[in-house]
Structures are given as C-alpha cells and as structure tokens.
Coordinates of C-alpha atoms and ligand atoms in Angstrom, one line a residue:
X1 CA 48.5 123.8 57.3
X2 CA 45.9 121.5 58.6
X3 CA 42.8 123.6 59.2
X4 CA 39.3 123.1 59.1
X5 CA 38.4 125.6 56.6
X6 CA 36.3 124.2 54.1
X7 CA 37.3 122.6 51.2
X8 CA 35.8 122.9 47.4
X9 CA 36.3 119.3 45.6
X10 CA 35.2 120.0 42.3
X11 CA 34.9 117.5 39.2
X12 CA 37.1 119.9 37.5
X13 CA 38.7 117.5 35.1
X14 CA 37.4 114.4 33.0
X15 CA 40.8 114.4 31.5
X16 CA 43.2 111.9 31.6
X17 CA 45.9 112.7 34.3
X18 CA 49.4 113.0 33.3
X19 CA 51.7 110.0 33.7
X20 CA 55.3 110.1 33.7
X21 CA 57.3 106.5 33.5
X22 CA 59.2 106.1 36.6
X23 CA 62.1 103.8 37.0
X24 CA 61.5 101.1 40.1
X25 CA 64.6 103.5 42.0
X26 CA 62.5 106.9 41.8
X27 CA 59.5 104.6 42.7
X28 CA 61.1 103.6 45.7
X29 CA 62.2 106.9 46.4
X30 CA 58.9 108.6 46.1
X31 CA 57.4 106.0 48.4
X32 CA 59.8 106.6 51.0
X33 CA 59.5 110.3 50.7
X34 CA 55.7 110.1 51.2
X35 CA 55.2 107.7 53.7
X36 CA 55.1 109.5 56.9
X37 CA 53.0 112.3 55.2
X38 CA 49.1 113.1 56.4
X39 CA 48.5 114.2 53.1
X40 CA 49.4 110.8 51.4
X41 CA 47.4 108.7 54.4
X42 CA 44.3 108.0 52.9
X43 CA 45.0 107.0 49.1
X44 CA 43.8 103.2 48.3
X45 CA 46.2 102.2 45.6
X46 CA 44.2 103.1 42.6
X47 CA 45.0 106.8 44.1
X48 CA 48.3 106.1 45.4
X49 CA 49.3 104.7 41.5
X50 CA 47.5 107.8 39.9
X51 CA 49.6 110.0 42.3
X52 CA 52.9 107.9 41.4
X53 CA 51.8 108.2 38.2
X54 CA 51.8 112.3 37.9
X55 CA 54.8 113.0 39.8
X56 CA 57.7 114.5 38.1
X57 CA 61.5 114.5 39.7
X58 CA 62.7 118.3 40.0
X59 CA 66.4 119.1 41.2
X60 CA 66.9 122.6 42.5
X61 CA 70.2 124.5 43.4
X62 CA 71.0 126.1 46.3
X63 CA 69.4 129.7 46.2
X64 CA 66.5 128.9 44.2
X65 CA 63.2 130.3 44.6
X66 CA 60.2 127.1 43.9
X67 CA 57.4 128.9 44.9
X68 CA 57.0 132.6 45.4
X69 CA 54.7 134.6 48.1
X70 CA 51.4 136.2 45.9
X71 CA 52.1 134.0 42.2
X72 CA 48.9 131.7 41.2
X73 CA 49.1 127.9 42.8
X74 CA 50.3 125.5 39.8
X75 CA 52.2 123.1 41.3
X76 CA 52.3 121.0 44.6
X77 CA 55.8 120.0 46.2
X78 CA 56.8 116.4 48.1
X79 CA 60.8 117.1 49.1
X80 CA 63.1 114.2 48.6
X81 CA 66.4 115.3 49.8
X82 CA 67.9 118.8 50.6
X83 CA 66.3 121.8 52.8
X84 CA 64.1 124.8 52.3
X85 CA 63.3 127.7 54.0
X86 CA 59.6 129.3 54.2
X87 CA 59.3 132.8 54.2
X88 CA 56.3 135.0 54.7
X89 CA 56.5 139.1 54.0
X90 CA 53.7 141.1 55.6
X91 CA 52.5 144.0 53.5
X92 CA 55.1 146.8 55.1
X93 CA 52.5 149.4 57.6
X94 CA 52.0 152.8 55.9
X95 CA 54.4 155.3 56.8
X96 CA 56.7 152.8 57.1
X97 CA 59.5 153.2 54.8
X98 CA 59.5 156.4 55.9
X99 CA 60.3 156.1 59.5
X100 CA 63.8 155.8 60.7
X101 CA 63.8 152.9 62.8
X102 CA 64.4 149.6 61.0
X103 CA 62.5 146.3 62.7
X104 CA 64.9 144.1 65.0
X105 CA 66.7 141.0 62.9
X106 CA 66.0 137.8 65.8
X107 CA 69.1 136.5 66.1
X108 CA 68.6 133.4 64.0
X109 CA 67.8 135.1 60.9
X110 CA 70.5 137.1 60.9
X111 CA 72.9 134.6 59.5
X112 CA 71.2 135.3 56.1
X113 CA 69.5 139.2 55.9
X114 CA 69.5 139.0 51.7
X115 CA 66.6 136.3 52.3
X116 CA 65.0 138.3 55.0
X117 CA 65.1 141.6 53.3
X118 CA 63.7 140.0 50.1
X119 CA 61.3 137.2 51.4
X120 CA 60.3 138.4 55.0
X121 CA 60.4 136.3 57.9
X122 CA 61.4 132.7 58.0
X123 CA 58.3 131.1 59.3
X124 CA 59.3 127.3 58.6
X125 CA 61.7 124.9 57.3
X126 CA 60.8 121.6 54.7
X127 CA 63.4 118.9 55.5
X128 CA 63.2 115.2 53.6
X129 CA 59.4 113.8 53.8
X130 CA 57.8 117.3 54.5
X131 CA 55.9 118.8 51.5
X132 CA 54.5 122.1 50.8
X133 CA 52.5 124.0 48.3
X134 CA 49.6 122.8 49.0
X135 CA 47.3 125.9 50.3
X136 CA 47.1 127.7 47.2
X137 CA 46.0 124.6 45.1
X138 CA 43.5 123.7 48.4
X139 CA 42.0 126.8 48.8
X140 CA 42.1 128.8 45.5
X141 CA 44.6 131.6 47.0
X142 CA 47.6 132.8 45.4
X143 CA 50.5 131.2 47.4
X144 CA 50.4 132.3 51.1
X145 CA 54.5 132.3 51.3
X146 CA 57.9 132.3 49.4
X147 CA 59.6 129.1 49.5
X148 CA 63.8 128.5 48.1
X149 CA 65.8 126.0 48.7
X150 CA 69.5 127.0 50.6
X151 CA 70.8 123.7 49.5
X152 CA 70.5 121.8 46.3
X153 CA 67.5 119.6 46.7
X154 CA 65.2 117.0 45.2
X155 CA 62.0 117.2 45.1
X156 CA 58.6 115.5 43.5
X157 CA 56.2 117.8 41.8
X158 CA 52.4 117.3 41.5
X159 CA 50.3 119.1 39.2
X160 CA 47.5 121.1 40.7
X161 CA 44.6 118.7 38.6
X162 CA 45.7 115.7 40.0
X163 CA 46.4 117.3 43.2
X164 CA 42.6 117.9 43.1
X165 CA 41.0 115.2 42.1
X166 CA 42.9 112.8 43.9
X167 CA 44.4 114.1 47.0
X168 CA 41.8 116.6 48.1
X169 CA 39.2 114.0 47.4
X170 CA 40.5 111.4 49.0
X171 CA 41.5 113.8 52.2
X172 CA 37.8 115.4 51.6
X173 CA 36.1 111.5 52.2
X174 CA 38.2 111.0 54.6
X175 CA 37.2 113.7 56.6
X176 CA 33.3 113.6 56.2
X177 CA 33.6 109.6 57.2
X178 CA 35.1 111.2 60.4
X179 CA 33.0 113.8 60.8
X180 CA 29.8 111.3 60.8
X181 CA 31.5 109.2 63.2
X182 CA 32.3 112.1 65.4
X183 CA 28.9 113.3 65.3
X184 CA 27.5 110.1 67.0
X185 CA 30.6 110.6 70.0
X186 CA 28.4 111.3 73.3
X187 CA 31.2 113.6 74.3
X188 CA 31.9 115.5 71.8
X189 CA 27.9 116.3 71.4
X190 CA 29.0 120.2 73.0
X191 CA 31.3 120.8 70.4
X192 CA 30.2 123.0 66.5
X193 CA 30.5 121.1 63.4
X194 CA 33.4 123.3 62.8
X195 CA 35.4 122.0 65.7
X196 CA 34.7 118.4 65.0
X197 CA 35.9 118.9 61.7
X198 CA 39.1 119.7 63.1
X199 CA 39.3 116.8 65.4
X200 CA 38.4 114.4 62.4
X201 CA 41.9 116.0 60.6
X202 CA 44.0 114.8 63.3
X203 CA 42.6 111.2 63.9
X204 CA 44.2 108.2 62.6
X205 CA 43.4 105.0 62.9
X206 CA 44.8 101.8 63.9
X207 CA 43.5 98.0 64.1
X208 CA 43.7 95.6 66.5
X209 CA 44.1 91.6 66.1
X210 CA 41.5 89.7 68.9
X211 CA 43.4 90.3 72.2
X212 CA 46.1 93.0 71.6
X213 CA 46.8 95.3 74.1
X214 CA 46.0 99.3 72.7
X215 CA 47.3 100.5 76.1
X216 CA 49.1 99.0 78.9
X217 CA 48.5 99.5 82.3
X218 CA 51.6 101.4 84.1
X219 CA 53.0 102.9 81.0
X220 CA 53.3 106.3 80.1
X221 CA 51.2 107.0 77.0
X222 CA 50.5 110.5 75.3
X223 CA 47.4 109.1 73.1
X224 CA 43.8 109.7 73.6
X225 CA 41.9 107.1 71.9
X226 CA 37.5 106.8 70.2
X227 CA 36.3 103.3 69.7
X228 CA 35.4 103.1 66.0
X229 CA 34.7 99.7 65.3
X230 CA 34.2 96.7 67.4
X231 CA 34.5 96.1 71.1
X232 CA 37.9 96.6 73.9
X233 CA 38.1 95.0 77.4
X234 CA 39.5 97.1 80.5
X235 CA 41.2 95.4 82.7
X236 CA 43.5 95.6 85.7
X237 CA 45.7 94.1 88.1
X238 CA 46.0 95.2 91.9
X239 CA 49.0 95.1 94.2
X240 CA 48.7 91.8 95.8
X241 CA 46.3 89.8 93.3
X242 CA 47.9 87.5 90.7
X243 CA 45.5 87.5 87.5
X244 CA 43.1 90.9 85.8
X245 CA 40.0 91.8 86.7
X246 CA 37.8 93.1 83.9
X247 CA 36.9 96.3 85.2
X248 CA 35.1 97.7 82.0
X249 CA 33.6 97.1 78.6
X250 CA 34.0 99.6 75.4
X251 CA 32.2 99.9 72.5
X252 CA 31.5 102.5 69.4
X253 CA 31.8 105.9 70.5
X254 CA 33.4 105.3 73.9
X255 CA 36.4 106.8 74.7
X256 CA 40.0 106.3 76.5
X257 CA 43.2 107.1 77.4
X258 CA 42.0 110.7 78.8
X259 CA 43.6 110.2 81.9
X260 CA 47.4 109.7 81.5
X261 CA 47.1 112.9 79.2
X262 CA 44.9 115.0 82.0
X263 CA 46.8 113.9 85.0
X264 CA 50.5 113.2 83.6
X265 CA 50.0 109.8 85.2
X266 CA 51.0 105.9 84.1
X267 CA 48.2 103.9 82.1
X268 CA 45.6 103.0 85.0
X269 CA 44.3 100.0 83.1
X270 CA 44.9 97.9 80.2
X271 CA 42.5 98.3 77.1
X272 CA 42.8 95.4 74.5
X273 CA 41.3 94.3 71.6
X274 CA 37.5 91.7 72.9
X275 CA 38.4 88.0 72.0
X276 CA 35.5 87.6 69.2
X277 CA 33.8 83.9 69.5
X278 CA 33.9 81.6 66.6
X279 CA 31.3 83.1 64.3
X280 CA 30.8 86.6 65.6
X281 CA 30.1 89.1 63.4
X282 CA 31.8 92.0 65.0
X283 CA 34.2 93.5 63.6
X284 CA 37.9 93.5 64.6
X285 CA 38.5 97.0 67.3
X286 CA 39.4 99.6 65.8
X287 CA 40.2 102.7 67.5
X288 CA 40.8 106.6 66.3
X289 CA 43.9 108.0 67.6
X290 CA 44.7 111.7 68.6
X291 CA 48.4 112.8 69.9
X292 CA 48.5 114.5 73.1
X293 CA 49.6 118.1 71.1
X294 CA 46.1 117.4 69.1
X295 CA 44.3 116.6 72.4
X296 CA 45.2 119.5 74.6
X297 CA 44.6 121.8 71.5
X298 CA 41.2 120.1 70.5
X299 CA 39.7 118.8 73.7
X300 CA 40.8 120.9 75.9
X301 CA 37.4 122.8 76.6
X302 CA 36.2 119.1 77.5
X303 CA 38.5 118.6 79.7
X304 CA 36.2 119.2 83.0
X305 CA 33.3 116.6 81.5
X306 CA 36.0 113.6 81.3
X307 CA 36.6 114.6 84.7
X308 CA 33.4 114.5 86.2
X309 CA 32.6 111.1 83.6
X310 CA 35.9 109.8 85.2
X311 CA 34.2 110.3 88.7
X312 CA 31.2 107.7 87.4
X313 CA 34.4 105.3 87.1
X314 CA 33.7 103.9 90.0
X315 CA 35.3 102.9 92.9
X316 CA 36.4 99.5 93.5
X317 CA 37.2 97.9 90.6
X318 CA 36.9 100.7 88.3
X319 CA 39.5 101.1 85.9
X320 CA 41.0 104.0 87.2
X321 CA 41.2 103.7 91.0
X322 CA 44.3 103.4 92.1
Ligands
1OR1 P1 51.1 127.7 49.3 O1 50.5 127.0 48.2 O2 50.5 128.9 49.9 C1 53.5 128.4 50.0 O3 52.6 128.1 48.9 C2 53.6 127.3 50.9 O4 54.4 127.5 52.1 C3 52.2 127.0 51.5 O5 51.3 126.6 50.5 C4 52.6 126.0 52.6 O6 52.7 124.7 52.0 C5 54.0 126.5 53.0 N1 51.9 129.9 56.4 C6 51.7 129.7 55.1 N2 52.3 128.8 54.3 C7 53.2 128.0 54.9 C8 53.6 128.2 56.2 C9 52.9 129.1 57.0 N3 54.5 127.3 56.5 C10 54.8 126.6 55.4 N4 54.0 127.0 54.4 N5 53.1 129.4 58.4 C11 52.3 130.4 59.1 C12 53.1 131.5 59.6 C13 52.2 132.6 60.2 C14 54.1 128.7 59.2 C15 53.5 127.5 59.9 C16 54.5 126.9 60.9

C-alpha cells in the first residue's frame, strides 16, 4: 500500500472531530497497537491525541466480513488482537463461466474454498499492529479488496474525516519535506519527481547525540543512509595501527552505507555523529534511513553511479579501501 500516487488533502471538514472517552487500558492498548505503524510515524501529539481521540474499539467474530471488495470507503481499521485475511476477486474473463475447466486452488487456499469461492484470492494477512482500509479513504476508490476476520478479533476504527485531515495530512507534509530534501540530493538529480516521491515514503529518520557511531566498521548492516542535518566523521582503523584515521567528512545531502548493501560486505568504515564545539550552531546529525528491500527496489537504477563515485574514494586512506 505505500505508493507514490498522488494524494488529494482537502480541507474537507471545519467540524469538530469525534471524540470517544477512552479508559487509560484501551489508551495503552491503542498506543501499543500503533506504534510500529508508518502510518502513525509522523503525528506530533496534538495529531496523535485527535487520532486517540476518534478511535472506537470494535470486536469481530470469527467469519466476519469488516470491509467488503467494491462498497464506498467509510471507515479505516488499526487491528489489536486476532487475524484477518485479505481477499481480492478479479472481474471473472468473459466466456468464463461457461468453460469447463475450473482455475487451479494453490495449495494454501485450499484449506478454506467457501472464502475463495466468495472473496477471490487471498492476497494478504493483518496480524496485531498491521492496519488496513486505508486506500479507499486515500484515494477516493471504492475498497480495492474484501477483508474478514477467521478469528475473533479487536480492532480500532477511524472515521474516514479524521482519517483525512489528520493522517493524510500529516503523511502529505511529511512527504513534501522529503521530497524538498531529496531534490537537493546530488545523486538522486537523474531520478523524476515521481520516483523521489517514492523514496521520500520509505525514509525515516533517526538522530544522533555528538559522537555516536550510525555505522560500525566490520559489521554487517542492511541500511543505506542521506545526511539530513548536521555533519558525520568517517573513520577507520587498519590492521596493524592502534587508533582511527579520519578518512572522510559528510555533510547535507551526502550519502552512505551503499557499499555493504552493493557488495554484501562488512561496514568498511565507521560513520559517527561530528563532535560540535562549544557554541556551534550546527545542528545535531541527522540522517534519513532506507532498508536494504527499499534500496534495491528504489536505487537500484543508481547502482552503477555509486560505483563509479565509490571509485573517487580514494585509495589510501579512503574509507573504503580495504
Ligand atoms: P481499501 O480501503 O481498499 C481493502 O479496503 C483493504 O485491503 C485495502 O484498503 C488495503 O488496506 C488492504 N491490494 C489492495 N488492498 C490490499 C492489499 C492488496 N493488501 C491489503 N489490502 N494487495 C495487492 C494484491 C495484488 C496485496 C498486497 C500484499
């Protein structure tokens, strides 16, 4: 579901948003079903409160249909507890219902054809923390798949208004504060607006205290970092020397970690946060993240530049000679 297709924020609503009282418990609960959730990343608390706010608790039995494939978007689902099962039916070809042959089952929907028959393929399951619902509120369509829960679960609601006007506008800054950022990246100067916009929806970003390491050298890593803010120190220590050497200097818009990810290889250097004197005005480091799933998908056509920039490395003392 995260795609770069444009999103319409709208003032839709000068309305007060709903507020349900919550107990401290279903607080609690709610927080610890949204916490790993992109969707939730962004709020400040004035959001996060109004999103607290407008939740309602919904149980569901096992068997029951929440959101079905085609029906107008209304509400927007955050699961607590319990499982469900996504499916997606494709409009059948013509002709055929009248042929025959009937499509092969895979194997791992066989264990319930009723589903399959009615709903279509299973596409996706929603465990505890996952949410869904969300296209057809984002993008205006009438819901993309059917959803039902196979066991009894709990789950948070949120109404498609305050889904609006605080989630997608909060996801919607987020993204154009990326986006500007991006568009001041040196490498990234090859890639269409359209494909920046999908690496801002995969960044997140992290900040360092003065001195703390972002990568080490000799470990494995599987993150590709930008410098957003402030300044890192390269540094590395060869066989036989006691002590680093500072092989490099990073600031805004630079780049790392591209080479454990291209070449499947340890950390060649250490990148930590610049001690700041007393009195600087620079700002603490703070670097944008991207997995390696994110990178290989994303930056994949740039692979060949890092390459050749990773050539201007340097020899001796570079950061990446071994
Ligand atoms: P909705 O508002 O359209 C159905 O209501 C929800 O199912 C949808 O939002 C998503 O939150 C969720 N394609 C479309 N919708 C999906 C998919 C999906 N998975 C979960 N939903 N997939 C594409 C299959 C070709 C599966 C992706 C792994």
């Amino acid at each position: 579901s995260v795609s770069a297709e444009p999103i319409s924020v709208d003032s839709e609503s000068h309305e007060p948003l709903p507020v349900f009282p919550k107990t401290d418990d279903q607080l609690r609960r709610i927080k610890a079903s949204i916490k790993d959730n992109f969707l939730f990343r962004d709020l400040d608390e004035e959001q996060e409160t109004g999103v607290l706010n407008a939740m309602q608790e919904t149980h569901t039995t096992g068997g029951q249909v929440v959101i079905r494939q085609g029906d107008l978007g209304d509400f927007f689902y955050v699961v607590e507890s319990g499982l469900l099962h996504v499916f997606i039916r494709k409009d059948p070809a013509p002709g055929w219902a009248n042929s025959s042959r009937t499509p092969p089952v895979p194997a791992w929907q066989e264990q319930d054809p009723s589903l399959h028959a009615e709903f279509g393929k299973l596409v996706q399951e929603c465990k505890p923390g996952s949410s869904f619902g969300e296209l057809a509120l984002m993008y205006g369509h009438p819901r993309a798949a059917t959803v039902v829960a196979i066991e009894s679960s709990t789950l948070w609601s949120l109404d498609r208004i305050t889904f609006r006007t605080i989630i997608l506008k909060a996801a919607h800054r987020r993204r154009t504060m990326y986006e500007h950022f991006l568009s001041t990246v040196p490498l990234l100067s090859s890639l269409s607006a359209t494909e920046r916009s999908k690496i801002a929806d995969a960044l997140v970003s992290t900040v360092y205290r003065d001195g703390e390491a972002v990568v080490r050298q000799g470990e494995m890593g599987d993150t590709f970092f930008f410098v957003e803010e402030g300044e890192a120190t390269v540094t590395k220590t060869h066989e036989g020397d006691d002590g680093e050497l500072v092989v490099g200097h990073l600031t805004r818009g630079d780049y790392f970690g591209e080479l454990s990810l291209l070449k499947s290889a340890p950390r060649a250097a250490t990148v930590s946060a610049i001690q700041r004197g007393a009195g600087s005005t620079l700002p603490k480091l703070k670097v944008a993240a991207l997995d390696a799933q994110a990178f290989t998908r994303l930056l994949g056509p740039l692979r060949e530049i890092m390459e050749r920039n990773a050539g201007t490395y340097g020899n001796y003392g570079s950061p990446y000679s071994h």
